[in-house]
PDB file of C-alpha atoms in Angstrom:
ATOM      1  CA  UNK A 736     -52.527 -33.891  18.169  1.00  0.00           C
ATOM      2  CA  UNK A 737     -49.246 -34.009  16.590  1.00  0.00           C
ATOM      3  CA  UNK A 738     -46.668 -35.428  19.020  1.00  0.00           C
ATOM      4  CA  UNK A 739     -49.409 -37.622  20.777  1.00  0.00           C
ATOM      5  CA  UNK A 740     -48.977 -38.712  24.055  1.00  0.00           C
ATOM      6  CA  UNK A 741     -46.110 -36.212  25.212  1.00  0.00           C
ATOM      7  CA  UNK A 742     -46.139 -37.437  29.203  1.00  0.00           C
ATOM      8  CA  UNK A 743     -47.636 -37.433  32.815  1.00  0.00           C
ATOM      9  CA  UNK A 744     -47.390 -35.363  35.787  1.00  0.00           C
ATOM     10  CA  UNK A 745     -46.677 -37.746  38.234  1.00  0.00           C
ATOM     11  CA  UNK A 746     -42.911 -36.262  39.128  1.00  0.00           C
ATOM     12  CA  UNK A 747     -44.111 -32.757  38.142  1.00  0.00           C
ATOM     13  CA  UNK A 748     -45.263 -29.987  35.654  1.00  0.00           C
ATOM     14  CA  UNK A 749     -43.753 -31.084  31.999  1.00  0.00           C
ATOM     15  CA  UNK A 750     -40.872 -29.084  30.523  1.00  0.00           C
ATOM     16  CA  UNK A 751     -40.516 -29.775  26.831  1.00  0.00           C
ATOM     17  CA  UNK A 752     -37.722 -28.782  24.659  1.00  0.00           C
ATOM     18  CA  UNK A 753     -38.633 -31.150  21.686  1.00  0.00           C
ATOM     19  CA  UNK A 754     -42.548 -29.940  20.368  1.00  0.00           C
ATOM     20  CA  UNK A 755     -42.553 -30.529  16.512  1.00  0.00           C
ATOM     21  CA  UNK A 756     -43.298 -27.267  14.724  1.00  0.00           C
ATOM     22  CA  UNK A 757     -46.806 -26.560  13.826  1.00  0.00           C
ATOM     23  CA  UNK A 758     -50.020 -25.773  16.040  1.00  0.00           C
ATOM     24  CA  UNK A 759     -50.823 -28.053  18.866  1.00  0.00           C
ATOM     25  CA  UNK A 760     -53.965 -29.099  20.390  1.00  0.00           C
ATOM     26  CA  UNK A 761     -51.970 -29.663  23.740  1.00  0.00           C
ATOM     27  CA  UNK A 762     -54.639 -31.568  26.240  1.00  0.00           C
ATOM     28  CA  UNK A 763     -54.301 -32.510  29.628  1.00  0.00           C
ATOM     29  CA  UNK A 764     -56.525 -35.423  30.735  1.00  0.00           C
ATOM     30  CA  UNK A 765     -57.326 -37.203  33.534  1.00  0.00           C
ATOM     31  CA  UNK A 766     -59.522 -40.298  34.719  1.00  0.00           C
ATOM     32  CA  UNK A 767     -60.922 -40.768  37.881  1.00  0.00           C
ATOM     33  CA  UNK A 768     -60.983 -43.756  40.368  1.00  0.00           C
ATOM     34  CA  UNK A 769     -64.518 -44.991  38.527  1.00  0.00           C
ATOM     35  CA  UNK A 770     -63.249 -44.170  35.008  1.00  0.00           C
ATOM     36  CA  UNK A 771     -64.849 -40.888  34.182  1.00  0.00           C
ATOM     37  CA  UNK A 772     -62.170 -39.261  32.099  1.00  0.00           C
ATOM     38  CA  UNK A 773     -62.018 -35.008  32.317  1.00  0.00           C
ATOM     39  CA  UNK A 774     -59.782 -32.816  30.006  1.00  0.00           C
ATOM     40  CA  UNK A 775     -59.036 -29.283  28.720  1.00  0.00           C
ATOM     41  CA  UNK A 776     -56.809 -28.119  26.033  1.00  0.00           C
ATOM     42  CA  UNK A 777     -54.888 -25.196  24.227  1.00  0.00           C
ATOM     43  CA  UNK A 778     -53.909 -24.633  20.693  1.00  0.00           C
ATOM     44  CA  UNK A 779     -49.849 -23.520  20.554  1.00  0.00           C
ATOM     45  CA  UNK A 780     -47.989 -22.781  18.135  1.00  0.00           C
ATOM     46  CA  UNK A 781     -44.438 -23.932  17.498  1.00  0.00           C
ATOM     47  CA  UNK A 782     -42.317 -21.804  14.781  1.00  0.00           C
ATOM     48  CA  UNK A 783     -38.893 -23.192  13.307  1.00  0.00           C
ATOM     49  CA  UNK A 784     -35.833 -21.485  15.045  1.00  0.00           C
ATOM     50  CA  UNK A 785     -34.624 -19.029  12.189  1.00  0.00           C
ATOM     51  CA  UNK A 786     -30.913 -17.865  11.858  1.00  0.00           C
ATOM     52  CA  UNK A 787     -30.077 -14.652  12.868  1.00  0.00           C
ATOM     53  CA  UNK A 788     -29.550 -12.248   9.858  1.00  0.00           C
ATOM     54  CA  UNK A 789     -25.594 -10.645  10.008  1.00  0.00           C
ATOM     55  CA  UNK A 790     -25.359  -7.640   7.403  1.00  0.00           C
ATOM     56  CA  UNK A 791     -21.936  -6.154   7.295  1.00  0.00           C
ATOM     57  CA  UNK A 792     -21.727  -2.221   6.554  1.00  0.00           C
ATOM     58  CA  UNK A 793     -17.821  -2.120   6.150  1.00  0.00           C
ATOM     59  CA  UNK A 794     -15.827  -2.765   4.532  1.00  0.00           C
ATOM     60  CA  UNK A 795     -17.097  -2.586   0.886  1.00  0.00           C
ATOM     61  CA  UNK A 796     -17.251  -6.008  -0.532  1.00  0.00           C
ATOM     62  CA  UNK A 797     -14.435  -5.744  -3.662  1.00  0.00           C
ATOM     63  CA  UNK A 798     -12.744  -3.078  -1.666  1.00  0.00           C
ATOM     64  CA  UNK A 799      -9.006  -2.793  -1.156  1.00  0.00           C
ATOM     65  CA  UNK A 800      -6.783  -0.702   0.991  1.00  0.00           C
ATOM     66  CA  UNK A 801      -2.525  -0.144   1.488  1.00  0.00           C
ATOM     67  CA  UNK A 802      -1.168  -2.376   4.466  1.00  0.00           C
ATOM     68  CA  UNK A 803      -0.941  -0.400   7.365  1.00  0.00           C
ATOM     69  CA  UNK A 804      -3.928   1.657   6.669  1.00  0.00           C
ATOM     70  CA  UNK A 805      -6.964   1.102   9.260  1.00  0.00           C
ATOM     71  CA  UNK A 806      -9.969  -0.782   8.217  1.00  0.00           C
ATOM     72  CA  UNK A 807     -13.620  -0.874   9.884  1.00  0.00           C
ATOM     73  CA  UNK A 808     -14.815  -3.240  10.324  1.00  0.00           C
ATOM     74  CA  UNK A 809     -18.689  -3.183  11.002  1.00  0.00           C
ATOM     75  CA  UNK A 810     -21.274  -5.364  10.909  1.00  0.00           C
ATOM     76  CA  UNK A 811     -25.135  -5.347  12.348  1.00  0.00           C
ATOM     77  CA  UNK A 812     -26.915  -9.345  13.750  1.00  0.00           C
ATOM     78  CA  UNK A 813     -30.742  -9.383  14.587  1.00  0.00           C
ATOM     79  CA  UNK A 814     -32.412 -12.727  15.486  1.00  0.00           C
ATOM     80  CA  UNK A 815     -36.164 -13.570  14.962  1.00  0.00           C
ATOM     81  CA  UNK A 816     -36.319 -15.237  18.890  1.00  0.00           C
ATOM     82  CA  UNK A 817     -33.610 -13.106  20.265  1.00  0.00           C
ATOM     83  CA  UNK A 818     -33.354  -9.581  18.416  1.00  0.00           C
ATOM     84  CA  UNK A 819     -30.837  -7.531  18.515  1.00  0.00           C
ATOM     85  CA  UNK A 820     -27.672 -10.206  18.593  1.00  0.00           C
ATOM     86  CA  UNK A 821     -24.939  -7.006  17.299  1.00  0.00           C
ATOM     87  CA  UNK A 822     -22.754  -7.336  20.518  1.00  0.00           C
ATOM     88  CA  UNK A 823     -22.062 -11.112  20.395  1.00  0.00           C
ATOM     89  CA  UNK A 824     -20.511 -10.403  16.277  1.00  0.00           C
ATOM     90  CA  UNK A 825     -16.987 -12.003  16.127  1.00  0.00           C
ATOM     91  CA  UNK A 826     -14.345 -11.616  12.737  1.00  0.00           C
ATOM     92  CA  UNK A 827     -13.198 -13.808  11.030  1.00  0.00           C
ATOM     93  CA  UNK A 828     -10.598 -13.622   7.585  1.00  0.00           C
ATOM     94  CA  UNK A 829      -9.531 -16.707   6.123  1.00  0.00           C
ATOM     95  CA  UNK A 830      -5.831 -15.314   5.980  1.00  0.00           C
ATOM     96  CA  UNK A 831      -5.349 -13.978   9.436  1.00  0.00           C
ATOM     97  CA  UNK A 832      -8.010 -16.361  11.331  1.00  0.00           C
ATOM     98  CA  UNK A 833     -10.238 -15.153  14.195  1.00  0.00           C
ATOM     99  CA  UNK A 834      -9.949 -10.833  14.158  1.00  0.00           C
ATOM    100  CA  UNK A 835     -12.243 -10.794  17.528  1.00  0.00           C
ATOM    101  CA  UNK A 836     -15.210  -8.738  18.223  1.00  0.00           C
ATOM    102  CA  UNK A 837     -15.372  -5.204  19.130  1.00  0.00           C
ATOM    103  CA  UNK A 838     -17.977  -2.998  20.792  1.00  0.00           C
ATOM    104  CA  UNK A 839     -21.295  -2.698  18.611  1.00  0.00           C
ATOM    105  CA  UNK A 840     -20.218  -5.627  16.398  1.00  0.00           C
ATOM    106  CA  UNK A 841     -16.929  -3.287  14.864  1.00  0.00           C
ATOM    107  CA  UNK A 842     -13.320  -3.620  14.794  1.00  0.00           C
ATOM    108  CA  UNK A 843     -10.888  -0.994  13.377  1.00  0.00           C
ATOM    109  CA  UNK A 844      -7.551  -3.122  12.073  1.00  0.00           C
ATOM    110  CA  UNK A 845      -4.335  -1.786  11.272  1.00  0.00           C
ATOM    111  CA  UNK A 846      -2.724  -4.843  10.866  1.00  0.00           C
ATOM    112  CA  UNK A 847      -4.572  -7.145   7.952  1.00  0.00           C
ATOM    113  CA  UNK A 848      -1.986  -9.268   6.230  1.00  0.00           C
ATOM    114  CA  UNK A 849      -1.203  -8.192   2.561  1.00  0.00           C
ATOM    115  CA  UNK A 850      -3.740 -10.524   0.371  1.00  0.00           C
ATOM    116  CA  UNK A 851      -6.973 -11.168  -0.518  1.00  0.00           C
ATOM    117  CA  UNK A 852      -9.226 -11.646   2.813  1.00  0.00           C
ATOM    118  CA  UNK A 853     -12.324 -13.462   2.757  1.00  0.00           C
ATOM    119  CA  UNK A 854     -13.893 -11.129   5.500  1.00  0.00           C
ATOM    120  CA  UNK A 855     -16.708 -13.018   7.669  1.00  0.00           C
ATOM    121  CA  UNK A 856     -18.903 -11.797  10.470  1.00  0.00           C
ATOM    122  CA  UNK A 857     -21.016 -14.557  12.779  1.00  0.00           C
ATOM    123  CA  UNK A 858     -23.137 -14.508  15.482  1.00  0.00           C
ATOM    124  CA  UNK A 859     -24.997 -17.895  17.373  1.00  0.00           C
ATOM    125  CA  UNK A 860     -28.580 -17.299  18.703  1.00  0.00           C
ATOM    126  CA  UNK A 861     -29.160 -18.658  22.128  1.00  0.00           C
ATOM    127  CA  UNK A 862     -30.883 -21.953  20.708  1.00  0.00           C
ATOM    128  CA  UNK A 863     -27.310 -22.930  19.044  1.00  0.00           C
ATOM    129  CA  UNK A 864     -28.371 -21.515  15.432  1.00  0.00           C
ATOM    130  CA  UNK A 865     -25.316 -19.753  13.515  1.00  0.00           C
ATOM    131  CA  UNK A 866     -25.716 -16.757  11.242  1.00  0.00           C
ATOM    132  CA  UNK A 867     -22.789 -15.053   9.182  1.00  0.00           C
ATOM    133  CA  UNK A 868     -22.147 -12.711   6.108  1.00  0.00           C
ATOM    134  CA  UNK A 869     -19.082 -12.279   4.464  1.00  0.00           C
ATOM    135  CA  UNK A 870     -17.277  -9.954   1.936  1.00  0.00           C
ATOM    136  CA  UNK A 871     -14.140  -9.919   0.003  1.00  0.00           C
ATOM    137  CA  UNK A 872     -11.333  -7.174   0.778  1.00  0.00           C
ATOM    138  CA  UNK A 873      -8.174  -6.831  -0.623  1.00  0.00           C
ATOM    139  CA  UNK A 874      -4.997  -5.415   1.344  1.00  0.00           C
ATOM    140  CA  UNK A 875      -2.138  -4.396  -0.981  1.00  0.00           C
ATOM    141  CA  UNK A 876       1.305  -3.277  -0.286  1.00  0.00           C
ATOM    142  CA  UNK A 877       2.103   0.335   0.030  1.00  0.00           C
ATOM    143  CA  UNK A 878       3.980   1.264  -2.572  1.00  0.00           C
ATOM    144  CA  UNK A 879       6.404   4.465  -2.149  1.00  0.00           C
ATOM    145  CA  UNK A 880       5.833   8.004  -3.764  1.00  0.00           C
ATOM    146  CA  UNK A 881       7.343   8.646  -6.778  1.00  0.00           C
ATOM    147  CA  UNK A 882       9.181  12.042  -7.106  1.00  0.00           C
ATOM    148  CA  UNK A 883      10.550  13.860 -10.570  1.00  0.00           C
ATOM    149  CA  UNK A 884      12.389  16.959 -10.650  1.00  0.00           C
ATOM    150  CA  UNK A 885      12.073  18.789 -13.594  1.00  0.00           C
ATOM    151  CA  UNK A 886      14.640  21.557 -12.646  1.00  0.00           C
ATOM    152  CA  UNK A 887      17.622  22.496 -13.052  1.00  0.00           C
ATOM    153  CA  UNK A 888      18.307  19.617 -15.449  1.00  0.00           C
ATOM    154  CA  UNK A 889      20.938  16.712 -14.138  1.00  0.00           C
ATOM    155  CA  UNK A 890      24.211  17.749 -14.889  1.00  0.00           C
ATOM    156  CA  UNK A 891      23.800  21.544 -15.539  1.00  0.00           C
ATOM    157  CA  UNK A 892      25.567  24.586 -13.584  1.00  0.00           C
ATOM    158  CA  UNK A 893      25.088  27.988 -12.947  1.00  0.00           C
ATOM    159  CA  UNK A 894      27.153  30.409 -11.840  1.00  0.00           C
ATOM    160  CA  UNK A 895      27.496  31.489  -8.315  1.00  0.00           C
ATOM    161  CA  UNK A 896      25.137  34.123  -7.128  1.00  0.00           C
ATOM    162  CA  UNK A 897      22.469  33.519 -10.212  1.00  0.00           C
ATOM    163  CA  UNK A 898      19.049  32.407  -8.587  1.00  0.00           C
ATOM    164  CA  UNK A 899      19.076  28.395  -9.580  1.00  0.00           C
ATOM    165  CA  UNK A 900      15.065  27.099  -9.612  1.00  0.00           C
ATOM    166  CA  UNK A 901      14.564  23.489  -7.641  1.00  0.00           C
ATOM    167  CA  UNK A 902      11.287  22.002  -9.186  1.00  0.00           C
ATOM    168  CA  UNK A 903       9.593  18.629  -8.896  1.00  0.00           C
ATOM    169  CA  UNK A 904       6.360  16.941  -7.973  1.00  0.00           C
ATOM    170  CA  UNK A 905       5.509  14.181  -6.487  1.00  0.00           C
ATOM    171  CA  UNK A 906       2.562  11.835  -6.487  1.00  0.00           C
ATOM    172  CA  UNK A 907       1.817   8.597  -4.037  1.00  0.00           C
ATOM    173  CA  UNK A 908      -0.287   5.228  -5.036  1.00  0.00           C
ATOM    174  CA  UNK A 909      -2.175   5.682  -2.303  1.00  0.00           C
ATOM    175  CA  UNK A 910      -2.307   9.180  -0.893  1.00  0.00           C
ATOM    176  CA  UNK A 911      -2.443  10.921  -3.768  1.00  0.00           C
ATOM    177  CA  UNK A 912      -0.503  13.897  -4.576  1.00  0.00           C
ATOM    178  CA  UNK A 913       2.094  14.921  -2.668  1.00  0.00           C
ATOM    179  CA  UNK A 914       3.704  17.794  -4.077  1.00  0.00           C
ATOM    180  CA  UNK A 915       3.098  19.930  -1.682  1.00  0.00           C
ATOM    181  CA  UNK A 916       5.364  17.976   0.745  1.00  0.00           C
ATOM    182  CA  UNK A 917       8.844  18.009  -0.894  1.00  0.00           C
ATOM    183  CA  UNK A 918      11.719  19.187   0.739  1.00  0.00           C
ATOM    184  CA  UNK A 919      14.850  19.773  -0.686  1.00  0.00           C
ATOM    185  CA  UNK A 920      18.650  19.026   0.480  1.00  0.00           C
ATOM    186  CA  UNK A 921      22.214  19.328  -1.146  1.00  0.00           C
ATOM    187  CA  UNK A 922      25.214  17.245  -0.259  1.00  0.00           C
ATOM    188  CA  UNK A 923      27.025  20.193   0.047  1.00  0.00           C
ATOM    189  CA  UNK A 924      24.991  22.317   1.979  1.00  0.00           C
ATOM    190  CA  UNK A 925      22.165  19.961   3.997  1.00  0.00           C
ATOM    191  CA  UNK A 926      18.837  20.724   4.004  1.00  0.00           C
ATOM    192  CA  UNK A 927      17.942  23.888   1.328  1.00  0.00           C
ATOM    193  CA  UNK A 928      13.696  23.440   2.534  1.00  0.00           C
ATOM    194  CA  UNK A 929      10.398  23.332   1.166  1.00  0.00           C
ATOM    195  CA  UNK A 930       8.463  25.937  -1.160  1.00  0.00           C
ATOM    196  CA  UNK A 931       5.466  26.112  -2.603  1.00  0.00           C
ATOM    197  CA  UNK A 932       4.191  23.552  -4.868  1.00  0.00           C
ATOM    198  CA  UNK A 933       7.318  21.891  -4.411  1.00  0.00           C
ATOM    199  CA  UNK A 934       9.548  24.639  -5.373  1.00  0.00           C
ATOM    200  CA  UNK A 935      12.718  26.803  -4.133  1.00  0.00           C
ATOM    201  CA  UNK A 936      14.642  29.496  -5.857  1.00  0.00           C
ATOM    202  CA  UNK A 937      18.203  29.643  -4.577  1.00  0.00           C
ATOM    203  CA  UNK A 938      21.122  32.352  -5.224  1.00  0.00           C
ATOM    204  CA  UNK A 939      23.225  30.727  -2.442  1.00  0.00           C
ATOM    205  CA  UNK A 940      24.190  27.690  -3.140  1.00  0.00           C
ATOM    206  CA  UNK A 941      27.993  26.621  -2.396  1.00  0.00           C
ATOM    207  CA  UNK A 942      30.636  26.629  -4.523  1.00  0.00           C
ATOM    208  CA  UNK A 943      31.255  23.186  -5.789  1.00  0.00           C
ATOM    209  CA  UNK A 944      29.139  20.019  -7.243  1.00  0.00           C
ATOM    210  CA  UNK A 945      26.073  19.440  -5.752  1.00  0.00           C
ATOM    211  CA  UNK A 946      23.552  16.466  -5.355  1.00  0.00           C
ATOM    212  CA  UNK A 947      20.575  18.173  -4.736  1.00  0.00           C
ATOM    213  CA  UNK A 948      17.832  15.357  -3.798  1.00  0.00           C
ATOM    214  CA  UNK A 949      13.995  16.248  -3.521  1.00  0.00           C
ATOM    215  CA  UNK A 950      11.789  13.915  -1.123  1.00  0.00           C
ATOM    216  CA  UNK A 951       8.677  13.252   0.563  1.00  0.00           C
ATOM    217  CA  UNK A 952       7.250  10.795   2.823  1.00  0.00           C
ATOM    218  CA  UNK A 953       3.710   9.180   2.609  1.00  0.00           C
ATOM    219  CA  UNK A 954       0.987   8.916   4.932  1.00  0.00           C
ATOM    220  CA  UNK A 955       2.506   5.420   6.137  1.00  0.00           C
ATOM    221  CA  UNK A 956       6.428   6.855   6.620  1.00  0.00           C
ATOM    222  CA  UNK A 957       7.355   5.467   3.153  1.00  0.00           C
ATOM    223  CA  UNK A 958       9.559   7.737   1.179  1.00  0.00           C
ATOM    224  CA  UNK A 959      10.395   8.586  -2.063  1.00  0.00           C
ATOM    225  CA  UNK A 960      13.194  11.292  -3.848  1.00  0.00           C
ATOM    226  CA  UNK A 961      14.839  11.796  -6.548  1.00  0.00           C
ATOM    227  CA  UNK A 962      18.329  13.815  -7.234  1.00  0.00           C
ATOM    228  CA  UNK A 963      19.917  15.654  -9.858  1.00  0.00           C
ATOM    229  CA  UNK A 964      24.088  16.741  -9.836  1.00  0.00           C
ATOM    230  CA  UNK A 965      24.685  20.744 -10.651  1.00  0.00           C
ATOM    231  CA  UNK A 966      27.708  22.194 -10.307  1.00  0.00           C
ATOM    232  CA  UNK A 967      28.257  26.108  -8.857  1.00  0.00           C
ATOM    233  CA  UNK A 968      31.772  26.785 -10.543  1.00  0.00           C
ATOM    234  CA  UNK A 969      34.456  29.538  -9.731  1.00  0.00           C
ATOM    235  CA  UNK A 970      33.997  32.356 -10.041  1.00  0.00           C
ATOM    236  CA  UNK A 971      35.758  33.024 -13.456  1.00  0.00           C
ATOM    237  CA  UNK A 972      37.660  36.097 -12.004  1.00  0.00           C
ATOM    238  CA  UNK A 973      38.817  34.327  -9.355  1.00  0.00           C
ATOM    239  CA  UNK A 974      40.280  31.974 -11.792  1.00  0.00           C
ATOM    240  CA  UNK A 975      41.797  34.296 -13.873  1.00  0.00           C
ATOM    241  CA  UNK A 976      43.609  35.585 -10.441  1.00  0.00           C
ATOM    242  CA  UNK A 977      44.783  32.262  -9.248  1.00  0.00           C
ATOM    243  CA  UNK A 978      45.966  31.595 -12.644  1.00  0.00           C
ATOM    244  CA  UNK A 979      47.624  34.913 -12.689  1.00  0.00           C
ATOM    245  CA  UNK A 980      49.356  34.599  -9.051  1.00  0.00           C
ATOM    246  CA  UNK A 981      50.590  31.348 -10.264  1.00  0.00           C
ATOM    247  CA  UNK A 982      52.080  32.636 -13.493  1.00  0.00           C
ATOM    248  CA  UNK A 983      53.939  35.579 -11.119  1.00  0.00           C
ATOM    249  CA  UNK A 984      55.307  32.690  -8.618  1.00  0.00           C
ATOM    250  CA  UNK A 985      56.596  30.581 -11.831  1.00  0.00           C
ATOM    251  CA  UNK A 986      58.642  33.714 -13.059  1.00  0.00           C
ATOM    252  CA  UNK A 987      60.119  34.363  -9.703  1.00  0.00           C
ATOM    253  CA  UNK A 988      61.298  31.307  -8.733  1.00  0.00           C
ATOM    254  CA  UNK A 989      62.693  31.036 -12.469  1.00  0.00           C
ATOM    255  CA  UNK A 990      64.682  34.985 -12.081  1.00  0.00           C
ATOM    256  CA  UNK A 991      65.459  33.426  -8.412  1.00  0.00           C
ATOM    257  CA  UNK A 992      67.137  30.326 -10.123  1.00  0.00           C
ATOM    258  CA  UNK A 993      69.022  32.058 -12.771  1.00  0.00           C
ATOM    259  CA  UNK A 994      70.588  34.739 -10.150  1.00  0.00           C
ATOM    260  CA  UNK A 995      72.153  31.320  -8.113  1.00  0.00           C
ATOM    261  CA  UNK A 996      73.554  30.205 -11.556  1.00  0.00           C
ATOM    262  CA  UNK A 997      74.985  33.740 -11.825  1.00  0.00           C
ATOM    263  CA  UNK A 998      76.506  33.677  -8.442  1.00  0.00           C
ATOM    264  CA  UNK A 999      78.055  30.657  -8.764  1.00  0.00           C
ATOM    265  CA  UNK A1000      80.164  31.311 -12.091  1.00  0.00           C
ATOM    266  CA  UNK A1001      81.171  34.111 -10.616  1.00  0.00           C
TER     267      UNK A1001
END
């Protein structure tokens, strides 16, 4: 009653693909060799093909994270005719082109270029119908820790033996704060360690001018430090002894001088 006369039998049963949607009165007639017509009918109902509905669950639409980080991707596809379509989800970003499809519609990325990704899951139903959702995610560039010592103060000394405090903290763009991570190392006398809160007291550091550096390292093997020169002087007895010895050689070799000048007038 809607797509009239839709065919005859006379090469076999009919296989439509092409009904118009809406209810049918399908009816099958014949007539017989005097003309008495016989028929029978149905009523069948043909629904419009609807797209299957993708909703993505990760990552957050707006959302950004450091390149190199991992990002999950996950998304969920259910069809009206088909159901559950999750499996056949493939990834799209308009930056970095087809992503793939992973187990349960999810992929976990390491590798998303540094930009602003258009993020887009699809799926097709089996009648040819696409479905997608998309979201917006940002990948930034990971930016190194910074570090600040706040002791001992650039260009200061102490004398040798006196416990010297190495303080500084250090804080990351993307992992937070690092303090806790610092190590410590002179130029003089390597690596000095790691304390608490990013601390050391020292009473042993060498004799001489040191560049003591503090660093740290984020999540992604970036690193950060900063340094600070202190000197460890002599020892000012010491001094006062090698000034002392070299006041005694002057004098001899002076009395050694005058007793060749004597021996020659003579």
């Amino acid at each position: 009653n809607l797509d009239f006369a839709l065919g005859d039998q006379s090469t076999g049963p009919l296989n439509l693909t092409n009904l118009s949607v809406g209810t049918h009165q399908l009816t099958a007639s014949v007539t017989d060799s005097l003309g008495l017509p016989g028929n029978a009918f149905v009523t069948f109902t043909i629904v419009a093909n609807a797209p299957p509905t993708v909703l993505i669950t990760s990552p957050p639409n707006g959302g950004s994270a450091a390149a190199g980080t991992s990002v999950n991707l996950v998304a969920t596809a259910n069809d009206p005719e088909d159901g559950n379509l999750t499996a056949a989800v493939v990834w799209t970003s308009d930056l970095d082109g087809v992503l793939g499809a992973g187990p349960g519609g999810s992929l976990t990325l390491t590798n998303l270029s540094v930009g602003a990704h258009q993020l887009t899951a699809s799926v097709i139903d089996s009648l040819g119908l696409p479905g997608n959702a998309f979201v917006t995610f940002t990948i930034v560039a990971n930016a190194p820790p910074t570090v600040l010592i706040t002791s001992p103060p650039n260009g200061g000394s102490a004398t040798a033996g006196t416990p010297v405090d190495l303080v500084a903290t250090a804080n990351d763009a993307e992992d937070g704060n690092l303090t806790a991570f610092v190590i410590w190392t002179s130029d003089l006398d390597g690596v000095l360690g790691a304390g608490p809160g990013g601390s050391l007291t020292l009473t042993n550091l060498s004799i001489g001018a040191h560049q003591l550096t503090a660093s740290v390292t984020d999540s992604l093997g970036l690193a950060g430090n900063a340094s600070v020169t202190f000197t460890i002087p002599e020892p000012a007895a010491a001094a006062s002894s090698v000034a002392a010895l070299a006041v005694v050689f002057a004098l001899a070799a002076v009395r050694k001088a005058r007793t060749r000048t004597d021996a020659l007038r003579t």
